[in-house]
Coordinates of C-alpha atoms in Angstrom, one line a residue:
Chain A
M1 CA 113.3 89.3 77.6
R2 CA 110.0 87.9 80.1
A3 CA 112.2 85.1 81.0
W4 CA 114.7 87.1 81.7
L5 CA 112.4 88.6 84.4
R6 CA 111.1 85.5 85.6
L7 CA 114.6 84.4 86.4
T8 CA 115.3 87.4 88.3
F9 CA 112.8 87.7 90.2
Q10 CA 113.3 84.1 91.3
L11 CA 116.8 84.2 91.8
Q12 CA 116.3 87.6 93.8
R13 CA 112.9 87.4 95.2
F14 CA 113.6 88.4 98.6
E15 CA 116.0 91.5 97.6
L16 CA 113.3 92.8 95.4
L17 CA 110.3 92.7 97.5
A18 CA 112.3 93.9 100.5
L19 CA 113.6 96.9 98.7
A20 CA 109.9 97.4 97.3
A21 CA 108.1 97.2 101.0
G22 CA 111.1 99.5 101.8
T23 CA 110.4 102.0 99.1
V24 CA 107.0 101.9 99.9
V25 CA 107.4 102.8 103.6
I26 CA 109.5 105.1 102.3
V27 CA 107.2 107.1 100.0
A28 CA 104.4 107.0 102.7
L29 CA 106.4 109.0 105.3
C30 CA 107.3 111.5 102.6
L31 CA 103.7 111.8 101.4
L32 CA 103.0 112.3 105.8
A33 CA 105.3 114.9 106.8
A34 CA 104.9 117.0 103.4
A35 CA 101.1 116.4 104.0
Q36 CA 101.7 117.6 108.0
L37 CA 104.0 120.7 106.4
D38 CA 101.5 121.6 104.0
A39 CA 98.8 121.6 106.2
L40 CA 100.1 123.5 109.3
A41 CA 101.2 126.3 106.5
V42 CA 97.5 126.5 105.7
S43 CA 96.1 126.3 108.8
H44 CA 98.4 129.2 110.6
P45 CA 99.3 131.5 107.5
A46 CA 100.4 134.1 109.9
C47 CA 103.0 131.9 111.8
F48 CA 105.1 130.8 108.8
A49 CA 104.7 133.5 106.1
P50 CA 107.5 134.5 105.0
D51 CA 107.8 138.2 106.7
A52 CA 106.4 137.2 110.2
P53 CA 108.1 138.0 113.3
V54 CA 110.8 135.5 114.4
D55 CA 112.4 135.8 118.3
R56 CA 116.0 134.6 119.0
F57 CA 115.4 131.1 118.3
G58 CA 114.0 131.7 114.8
A59 CA 110.5 131.0 116.3
P60 CA 107.8 133.0 115.2
S61 CA 106.6 135.8 117.8
V62 CA 103.4 135.9 116.9
P63 CA 101.1 135.0 119.6
G64 CA 99.6 132.0 119.8
C65 CA 102.5 129.8 117.3
A66 CA 104.2 128.4 119.6
E67 CA 102.2 125.0 119.5
A68 CA 102.1 125.4 115.6
F69 CA 105.8 125.8 115.6
A70 CA 106.9 123.1 117.8
E71 CA 104.9 120.8 115.8
R72 CA 106.5 122.3 112.6
V73 CA 109.7 121.5 114.1
G74 CA 108.3 118.0 114.2
W75 CA 107.6 117.6 111.0
D76 CA 110.3 119.1 109.9
R77 CA 112.9 116.8 111.6
L78 CA 111.1 114.0 110.2
G79 CA 111.6 115.5 106.7
E80 CA 115.0 115.9 107.3
T81 CA 115.6 112.2 108.2
L82 CA 113.6 111.1 105.0
L83 CA 116.1 113.2 103.3
L84 CA 118.8 111.4 104.7
V85 CA 117.1 108.4 103.7
T86 CA 116.6 109.0 100.1
W87 CA 120.3 110.1 100.1
I88 CA 121.5 107.1 100.8
A89 CA 118.6 104.9 98.8
P90 CA 120.5 104.7 95.8
V91 CA 123.7 103.2 97.8
V92 CA 121.6 100.3 99.4
V93 CA 119.4 99.6 96.4
G94 CA 122.2 99.6 93.9
L95 CA 124.3 97.4 96.4
V96 CA 121.7 94.7 97.8
L97 CA 120.9 94.3 94.4
G98 CA 124.3 94.8 92.1
V99 CA 126.2 92.3 94.2
A100 CA 124.3 89.7 94.1
I101 CA 124.0 89.2 90.2
V102 CA 127.4 87.7 89.5
A103 CA 127.7 87.0 93.1
R104 CA 125.3 84.7 94.0
E105 CA 125.6 82.5 91.1
L106 CA 128.7 82.0 91.7
E107 CA 128.6 81.3 95.3
H108 CA 125.9 78.7 94.4
R109 CA 127.4 77.2 91.7
T110 CA 124.6 77.9 89.3
A111 CA 127.3 80.3 86.7
A112 CA 129.0 77.2 85.9
L113 CA 126.1 75.8 84.3
A114 CA 125.2 78.5 82.8
W115 CA 128.1 79.6 81.0
S116 CA 128.5 76.6 79.5
L117 CA 125.2 76.4 77.9
G118 CA 125.3 79.9 77.0
P119 CA 126.9 81.4 73.7
S120 CA 128.1 84.4 74.9
R121 CA 128.8 85.5 78.8
W122 CA 128.4 89.1 77.8
R123 CA 125.0 88.1 76.9
W124 CA 124.2 85.9 80.3
L125 CA 125.8 89.6 82.4
V126 CA 123.4 91.3 80.3
G127 CA 120.3 89.3 80.5
R128 CA 121.0 89.0 84.2
T129 CA 121.5 93.0 85.3
L130 CA 118.9 94.5 82.4
P131 CA 115.7 93.9 84.5
I132 CA 117.5 94.9 87.9
V133 CA 118.7 98.0 86.1
L134 CA 114.9 98.6 84.7
Y135 CA 113.7 97.9 88.7
A136 CA 116.3 99.6 90.6
G137 CA 115.7 102.4 88.3
L138 CA 111.9 102.4 89.1
L139 CA 112.3 102.1 93.1
L140 CA 115.0 105.2 92.9
V141 CA 112.7 107.3 90.4
V142 CA 109.7 106.7 92.9
V143 CA 111.9 107.7 95.8
A144 CA 113.4 110.6 94.1
L145 CA 109.6 112.0 93.7
A146 CA 109.2 111.6 97.1
G147 CA 112.4 113.5 98.4
T148 CA 111.3 116.2 95.6
V149 CA 108.1 116.6 97.1
V150 CA 109.3 116.4 101.0
T151 CA 112.0 119.4 99.9
G152 CA 108.9 121.6 98.4
A153 CA 107.3 120.9 101.8
R154 CA 109.8 121.6 103.8
A155 CA 110.8 124.7 101.7
P156 CA 107.9 126.1 100.5
E157 CA 109.8 129.2 98.9
A158 CA 112.2 127.5 97.1
D159 CA 111.9 127.4 93.3
L160 CA 112.8 124.0 92.7
G161 CA 114.3 124.0 89.3
A162 CA 116.9 126.4 90.1
T163 CA 118.0 125.7 94.2
F164 CA 121.1 123.8 95.2
L165 CA 118.7 123.3 98.6
W166 CA 120.0 120.0 99.8
H167 CA 121.7 119.2 96.8
G168 CA 121.6 115.4 95.9
Q169 CA 118.8 114.2 98.2
W170 CA 115.9 114.8 95.8
G171 CA 115.5 114.5 92.1
P172 CA 117.2 113.0 88.8
L173 CA 120.7 112.6 91.1
V174 CA 119.3 109.8 93.5
V175 CA 118.5 107.8 90.1
A176 CA 121.8 108.9 88.6
R177 CA 124.4 108.0 91.8
G178 CA 122.0 104.7 91.6
A179 CA 123.4 103.3 88.4
L180 CA 127.5 104.2 89.7
V181 CA 126.4 102.3 92.7
L182 CA 124.9 99.2 91.3
G183 CA 127.6 99.2 88.7
L184 CA 130.2 99.1 91.5
G185 CA 128.4 96.5 92.9
V186 CA 128.4 93.9 90.0
V187 CA 132.1 94.5 89.6
A188 CA 132.5 93.6 93.7
G189 CA 130.7 90.7 92.8
A190 CA 132.5 89.6 89.8
L191 CA 135.6 90.3 91.0
L192 CA 134.8 88.3 94.4
G193 CA 132.4 86.0 93.8
R194 CA 131.1 85.7 97.2
T195 CA 127.8 87.7 98.4
L196 CA 128.9 89.5 101.5
P197 CA 132.4 90.1 101.0
A198 CA 131.4 91.7 98.0
L199 CA 128.9 93.5 99.7
L200 CA 131.6 94.9 102.0
I201 CA 134.1 95.9 99.1
G202 CA 131.5 97.4 96.9
A203 CA 130.3 99.4 99.9
A204 CA 134.2 100.6 100.4
L205 CA 134.2 101.2 96.4
T206 CA 131.3 103.4 96.5
A207 CA 132.6 105.4 99.7
A208 CA 135.6 105.9 97.5
F209 CA 134.0 106.6 94.4
L210 CA 131.1 109.0 96.0
T211 CA 133.5 111.2 97.8
G212 CA 135.8 111.4 95.2
T213 CA 133.5 112.7 92.5
A214 CA 132.1 115.0 94.9
V215 CA 135.5 116.2 95.4
A216 CA 136.2 116.6 91.3
L217 CA 132.7 118.4 91.0
D218 CA 133.1 120.5 93.9
A219 CA 136.2 121.8 92.6
W220 CA 134.9 122.3 89.1
R221 CA 131.8 124.1 90.6
G222 CA 134.4 126.2 92.2
A223 CA 135.6 127.2 88.5
E224 CA 132.4 128.9 87.8
A225 CA 131.2 130.5 91.1
I226 CA 130.7 134.2 91.0
A227 CA 132.1 136.6 93.6
V228 CA 129.2 138.1 95.7
D229 CA 130.1 141.0 97.8
F230 CA 129.2 139.4 101.7
G231 CA 128.6 143.3 103.1
R232 CA 128.0 143.7 106.8
T233 CA 124.2 142.5 106.5
G234 CA 125.3 139.2 105.6
L235 CA 124.3 137.7 101.7
G236 CA 121.6 139.2 99.9
P237 CA 118.7 137.8 98.0
E238 CA 120.7 137.1 95.1
I239 CA 122.2 134.4 96.0
E240 CA 118.9 132.4 97.0
G241 CA 119.1 128.7 95.6
G242 CA 123.0 129.3 95.3
M243 CA 125.6 127.4 96.3
L244 CA 128.2 128.5 98.5
V245 CA 131.7 127.0 97.7
G246 CA 134.1 129.2 99.6
M247 CA 135.1 132.5 100.7
R248 CA 137.4 135.3 99.5
I249 CA 138.3 138.8 99.6
R250 CA 138.4 141.0 96.8
M251 CA 141.3 143.8 96.5
P252 CA 140.8 147.1 95.5
D253 CA 142.4 146.4 92.1
G254 CA 139.7 143.4 91.7
R255 CA 141.9 140.6 92.5
L256 CA 140.2 137.4 94.5
L257 CA 142.2 136.2 96.6
P258 CA 142.2 133.4 99.7
E259 CA 140.6 134.7 103.3
S260 CA 144.3 134.4 104.8
A261 CA 145.4 137.0 102.4
G262 CA 143.2 139.7 104.8
D263 CA 145.3 138.9 108.2
G264 CA 146.7 142.2 109.4
L265 CA 145.7 144.1 106.5
A266 CA 143.8 147.2 107.3
E267 CA 139.3 146.8 107.8
G268 CA 138.3 148.4 104.7
A269 CA 141.5 147.5 102.8
Y270 CA 139.6 144.6 100.9
T271 CA 136.0 143.3 100.6
D272 CA 134.4 140.1 101.9
V273 CA 132.9 138.2 99.0
A274 CA 131.4 134.7 99.0
M275 CA 132.0 132.4 95.8
I276 CA 128.4 131.4 94.7
V277 CA 127.4 128.7 91.9
P278 CA 123.8 130.7 91.5
G279 CA 120.4 129.0 91.3
D280 CA 119.8 129.3 87.7
R281 CA 122.4 127.0 86.6
Y282 CA 121.3 124.3 89.2
A283 CA 119.4 121.7 86.0
L284 CA 123.1 122.4 84.0
W285 CA 125.1 121.1 87.1
V286 CA 122.6 117.9 87.8
L287 CA 122.9 117.3 84.2
R288 CA 126.4 117.3 84.3
E289 CA 126.5 115.5 87.4
S290 CA 124.2 112.9 86.3
T291 CA 126.2 112.6 83.3
V292 CA 129.6 111.7 84.9
V293 CA 128.1 109.3 87.4
I294 CA 125.9 107.7 85.0
G295 CA 129.1 107.4 82.8
L296 CA 131.1 106.0 86.1
G297 CA 128.5 103.4 85.9
L298 CA 128.4 101.9 82.7
G299 CA 132.3 102.1 82.8
A300 CA 132.0 99.7 86.4
F301 CA 129.7 98.1 84.1
G302 CA 132.0 97.3 81.1
L303 CA 134.6 96.7 84.0
A304 CA 132.3 93.5 85.1
G305 CA 131.7 92.2 82.0
W306 CA 135.9 91.8 81.4
L307 CA 135.9 90.1 84.7
V308 CA 132.8 87.7 83.9
V309 CA 134.4 87.0 80.2
R310 CA 137.6 86.4 82.1
R311 CA 137.2 84.1 85.3
R312 CA 136.3 80.8 86.2
P313 CA 133.2 79.9 87.0
T314 CA 134.0 78.8 90.4
Chain B
M1 CA 131.9 106.9 106.5
M2 CA 133.0 104.3 109.2
L3 CA 130.8 101.4 109.8
G4 CA 129.3 101.7 113.5
G5 CA 129.6 99.3 116.0
S6 CA 125.9 97.6 115.7
Q7 CA 126.6 97.3 111.7
R8 CA 129.4 95.3 112.5
R9 CA 127.9 93.3 115.0
I10 CA 125.5 92.3 112.3
L11 CA 127.8 91.6 109.7
V12 CA 129.8 89.5 111.8
G13 CA 126.8 87.8 113.3
I14 CA 125.2 86.8 109.7
G15 CA 128.5 85.7 108.6
L16 CA 128.6 83.4 111.6
A17 CA 125.2 81.8 111.0
A18 CA 124.2 82.0 107.3
T19 CA 127.0 81.3 105.4
P20 CA 128.4 78.0 104.6
P21 CA 130.5 76.4 107.2
T22 CA 134.1 76.1 106.4
R23 CA 136.9 74.1 108.5
T24 CA 138.6 77.2 110.0
S25 CA 136.3 78.0 113.2
R26 CA 134.7 81.1 113.7
R27 CA 134.9 81.4 117.4
P28 CA 137.9 83.5 117.4
V29 CA 136.5 85.8 114.7
A30 CA 133.4 86.3 117.2
A31 CA 136.0 86.5 120.2
A32 CA 137.9 89.4 118.7
A33 CA 134.6 91.3 117.4
L34 CA 133.8 91.3 121.1
V35 CA 136.6 92.8 122.4
A36 CA 137.0 94.6 119.6
L37 CA 133.6 96.1 120.6
A38 CA 134.5 96.3 124.3
L39 CA 137.4 98.3 123.2
T40 CA 135.3 100.6 121.2
G41 CA 133.4 101.7 124.5
I42 CA 136.6 101.8 126.4
L43 CA 137.9 104.3 123.9
G44 CA 135.0 106.1 123.8
E45 CA 134.9 107.1 127.2
H46 CA 138.6 107.8 127.1
L47 CA 137.8 110.0 123.9
A48 CA 134.6 111.9 126.2
R49 CA 136.9 112.7 129.4
S50 CA 139.6 114.0 126.7
S51 CA 137.4 116.2 125.2
L52 CA 135.5 117.5 128.0
P53 CA 138.3 117.9 130.5
G54 CA 135.7 119.6 133.1
A55 CA 132.9 117.7 133.4
N56 CA 132.1 114.7 135.4
L57 CA 131.2 112.0 132.7
D58 CA 130.3 109.6 135.5
A59 CA 127.2 111.8 135.8
D60 CA 126.2 113.6 132.8
F61 CA 124.3 112.4 129.8
T62 CA 126.6 113.8 127.1
W63 CA 127.2 111.1 124.2
L64 CA 124.8 108.9 125.8
G65 CA 124.9 105.8 123.7
R66 CA 128.6 106.4 122.4
R67 CA 130.8 105.9 125.1
G68 CA 131.1 103.2 127.9
L69 CA 129.0 100.1 128.8
L70 CA 126.3 101.3 125.9
V71 CA 128.6 100.6 123.1
P72 CA 129.5 96.6 123.7
M73 CA 125.9 96.3 125.2
R74 CA 124.5 98.0 121.9
G75 CA 126.7 95.5 119.7
A76 CA 126.0 92.5 121.2
F77 CA 122.6 92.9 121.2
M78 CA 123.0 93.4 117.3
F79 CA 124.9 90.5 117.2
A80 CA 122.0 88.6 118.7
I81 CA 119.5 89.8 115.8
G82 CA 122.1 88.8 113.1
L83 CA 122.7 86.0 114.8
A84 CA 119.5 85.1 114.9
V85 CA 118.0 86.3 111.6
G86 CA 121.0 84.5 110.0
A87 CA 120.2 81.7 111.6
L88 CA 116.3 81.4 110.6
L89 CA 116.8 82.7 106.8
G90 CA 120.0 80.8 105.9
R91 CA 121.1 83.2 103.4
T92 CA 123.5 85.6 103.4
L93 CA 122.4 89.1 101.8
P94 CA 118.5 88.5 102.6
A95 CA 119.3 87.7 106.4
L96 CA 121.4 91.0 106.3
L97 CA 118.5 93.1 104.9
A98 CA 115.8 91.5 107.5
A99 CA 118.5 91.6 110.6
A100 CA 119.1 95.6 109.5
A101 CA 115.5 95.8 109.3
V102 CA 114.6 93.9 112.5
G103 CA 117.6 95.3 114.1
A104 CA 116.8 98.9 113.0
A105 CA 113.0 98.6 114.5
L106 CA 113.9 96.4 117.5
F107 CA 116.5 99.0 118.5
S108 CA 114.4 102.1 118.0
G109 CA 111.5 100.9 119.8
V110 CA 114.3 100.3 123.4
V111 CA 115.3 104.0 122.8
V112 CA 111.8 105.3 122.8
G113 CA 110.9 103.5 124.8
T114 CA 113.7 104.3 127.5
E115 CA 113.0 107.6 126.5
A116 CA 109.5 107.6 127.7
W117 CA 110.3 105.8 130.5
R118 CA 113.1 108.3 131.8
A119 CA 110.4 111.5 130.8
T120 CA 108.4 109.7 134.1
D121 CA 111.8 110.3 136.4
A122 CA 112.0 114.1 134.8
V123 CA 111.9 116.6 137.4
V124 CA 111.3 120.9 137.3
L125 CA 114.3 122.7 137.3
P126 CA 115.5 126.3 136.2
F127 CA 116.1 126.3 132.8
E128 CA 119.6 127.4 134.2
A129 CA 120.2 124.7 136.5
V130 CA 119.9 122.0 133.9
G131 CA 123.3 122.7 132.7
Q132 CA 124.9 120.8 130.3
S133 CA 124.8 117.3 132.2
G134 CA 120.9 116.6 132.2
I135 CA 118.5 115.7 129.7
V136 CA 116.0 118.5 129.3
I137 CA 112.4 116.8 128.2
E138 CA 110.6 119.6 127.9
V139 CA 110.6 123.5 128.1
R140 CA 107.5 124.9 130.4
V141 CA 106.5 128.4 131.4
R142 CA 105.9 128.7 135.2
A143 CA 103.1 131.3 136.2
P144 CA 103.2 133.4 139.0
D145 CA 101.3 131.2 140.7
G146 CA 103.5 128.1 140.4
R147 CA 101.4 126.5 137.4
L148 CA 103.2 124.6 134.6
L149 CA 102.1 126.4 131.3
T150 CA 102.3 125.5 127.8
F151 CA 103.9 128.3 125.8
D152 CA 100.6 129.0 124.4
E153 CA 98.8 128.8 127.5
A154 CA 101.2 131.4 128.7
D155 CA 100.9 133.7 125.3
A156 CA 97.3 133.4 126.4
E157 CA 98.1 134.7 129.9
G158 CA 100.0 137.4 128.0
W159 CA 103.6 136.6 130.0
M160 CA 105.7 138.8 127.3
S161 CA 105.9 142.2 127.6
E162 CA 107.2 144.8 124.5
E163 CA 109.6 146.2 127.1
V164 CA 112.6 144.8 128.5
Q165 CA 112.6 144.0 132.3
A166 CA 114.7 144.5 134.7
D167 CA 116.4 140.9 134.5
G168 CA 117.1 142.0 130.5
S169 CA 114.3 139.5 129.2
N170 CA 111.1 140.3 128.2
M171 CA 109.2 138.1 130.8
R172 CA 106.7 139.6 132.9
P173 CA 107.7 139.7 136.8
G174 CA 106.7 136.1 138.1
Y175 CA 106.8 134.3 134.8
G176 CA 109.6 132.4 134.3
E177 CA 111.0 129.7 132.1
V178 CA 111.4 126.1 133.6
A179 CA 112.5 122.8 132.2
L180 CA 111.3 119.3 132.7
A181 CA 114.9 117.2 132.9
V182 CA 116.3 114.4 134.3
P183 CA 119.4 115.6 136.2
G184 CA 122.9 114.2 135.4
E185 CA 123.2 112.4 138.6
R186 CA 120.4 109.7 137.3
Y187 CA 123.4 108.8 134.2
P188 CA 124.9 105.6 136.0
T189 CA 121.1 104.5 136.5
W190 CA 119.7 104.8 133.0
V191 CA 122.7 103.2 131.4
A192 CA 122.4 100.0 133.8
R193 CA 118.4 100.3 132.6
E194 CA 119.5 100.7 129.0
A195 CA 122.0 97.8 129.2
A196 CA 119.8 95.3 131.1
I197 CA 117.1 95.8 128.5
L198 CA 119.5 95.2 125.8
A199 CA 121.4 92.1 128.0
G200 CA 117.2 90.3 128.0
L201 CA 116.9 91.4 124.0
T202 CA 120.6 90.1 123.5
V203 CA 120.0 87.0 125.4
G204 CA 116.2 86.3 123.7
G205 CA 118.1 86.6 120.0
A206 CA 120.5 84.0 121.4
G207 CA 118.5 81.8 122.5
V208 CA 116.4 82.4 118.9
A209 CA 119.6 81.3 117.0
V210 CA 120.2 78.5 119.0
A211 CA 116.5 76.9 118.8
A212 CA 116.4 77.9 114.8
V213 CA 120.1 76.3 114.2
R214 CA 118.9 73.0 116.6
R215 CA 115.5 72.4 114.5
R216 CA 116.5 73.3 111.1
R217 CA 117.6 71.2 108.1
P218 CA 121.1 71.7 107.5
V219 CA 120.5 72.7 103.9

């Protein structure tokens, strides 16, 4: 194992160090933004209390809060940007590390020697991939935790164990998506055998798979959504932390129909309802999504192994 | 998700500088990419004019950098960064990562620097006079004696009242919100300035690439 680690570091030194440096920067910025948001909440409790009066722009209308609010908006925007970075981090880490595992050795013609000397190409692939998986996992766990800290600071009232707020930008899903992208990167590298083309194809595969899984999971979630009355005052507190997956109308006999079915019906003949996946289902859905994307990642790795076993070493 | 023009330029630039030479000439690839990027800028301008038929986009900061001259200029800048970093590092994937980081840092610097410079061009306008075409730098409160106050300073003076005033707002008589804004008429000047900065950086990046190629060992 130590030999595998040393070889991996020598082969991908630049990428490993660059991604570690990037992670350090992201984590530092996340901690800075979270600390500033927390400090503002402590130093100006009257401005950011949940029941503080707000004006038409959503700013606190308590005297003396304008500067603090402007400052909070600035840090919140940084937090928003950082959560986009934590969303994209598994894609960058997975592709940059995954693509090079096989493609670079084919490109540099070192695979031919290794494959001719080694007893098994599968064993070779596992030896090359395992240290990268552990390293990518470590980086993404750190990024996911940093994203969770920022989320907690941006939404201090949220229960992070039961909320779909900024779903997929923090927490375990950041790590799970990395497994899928890493697998796709290895597949692209094994298929094309050249780094830059494999990176582009890997990015296209990633976009397709992430979109496909998102659509499928949305449909699955939709089947579990509950109907919550959408009254004249909007959604009530019972949906806090939930995920809105669509709008329907409820007929007097209890049937739920698409919104368009209400066209032409008299007002009061139906009730507007929101289809919500409650926040207390969040942990279950994280587990399901993680299982799906990690399963796809393992499938991709299996495909990469099949390609490595079959392909010519040039 | 589509690659933006700048990202495409980085990929082509690195591909030119950091991959082993082949018998196929790469010059047509670079030329085609530059033409494609110029077309993207032209199409962006046409799209903007079609989407905003009533606007005078020659004097309007709407979609600054996403239409017209700045699109190919930003692309050429990223191309030069990709070329220079590829020539210096000589390995594709490290060059891609380094070029992305260097390009993002330099581009952010250009944007931040240009914004700070543009702020010095701002004039005080009634808030409603800025319209859609200008860029608002900051909103202030104008006191009855003409002083420009921050909102906290205005709060301390009690510029808002509980009662709705004759103009429908809660501002006390004499107070008003004003914007420090760059009017839309300054759009061509600022496009030219940013384009000039980017052109300079592009020439610099290309110079670094040429120097690196001339000096480096061929392995």
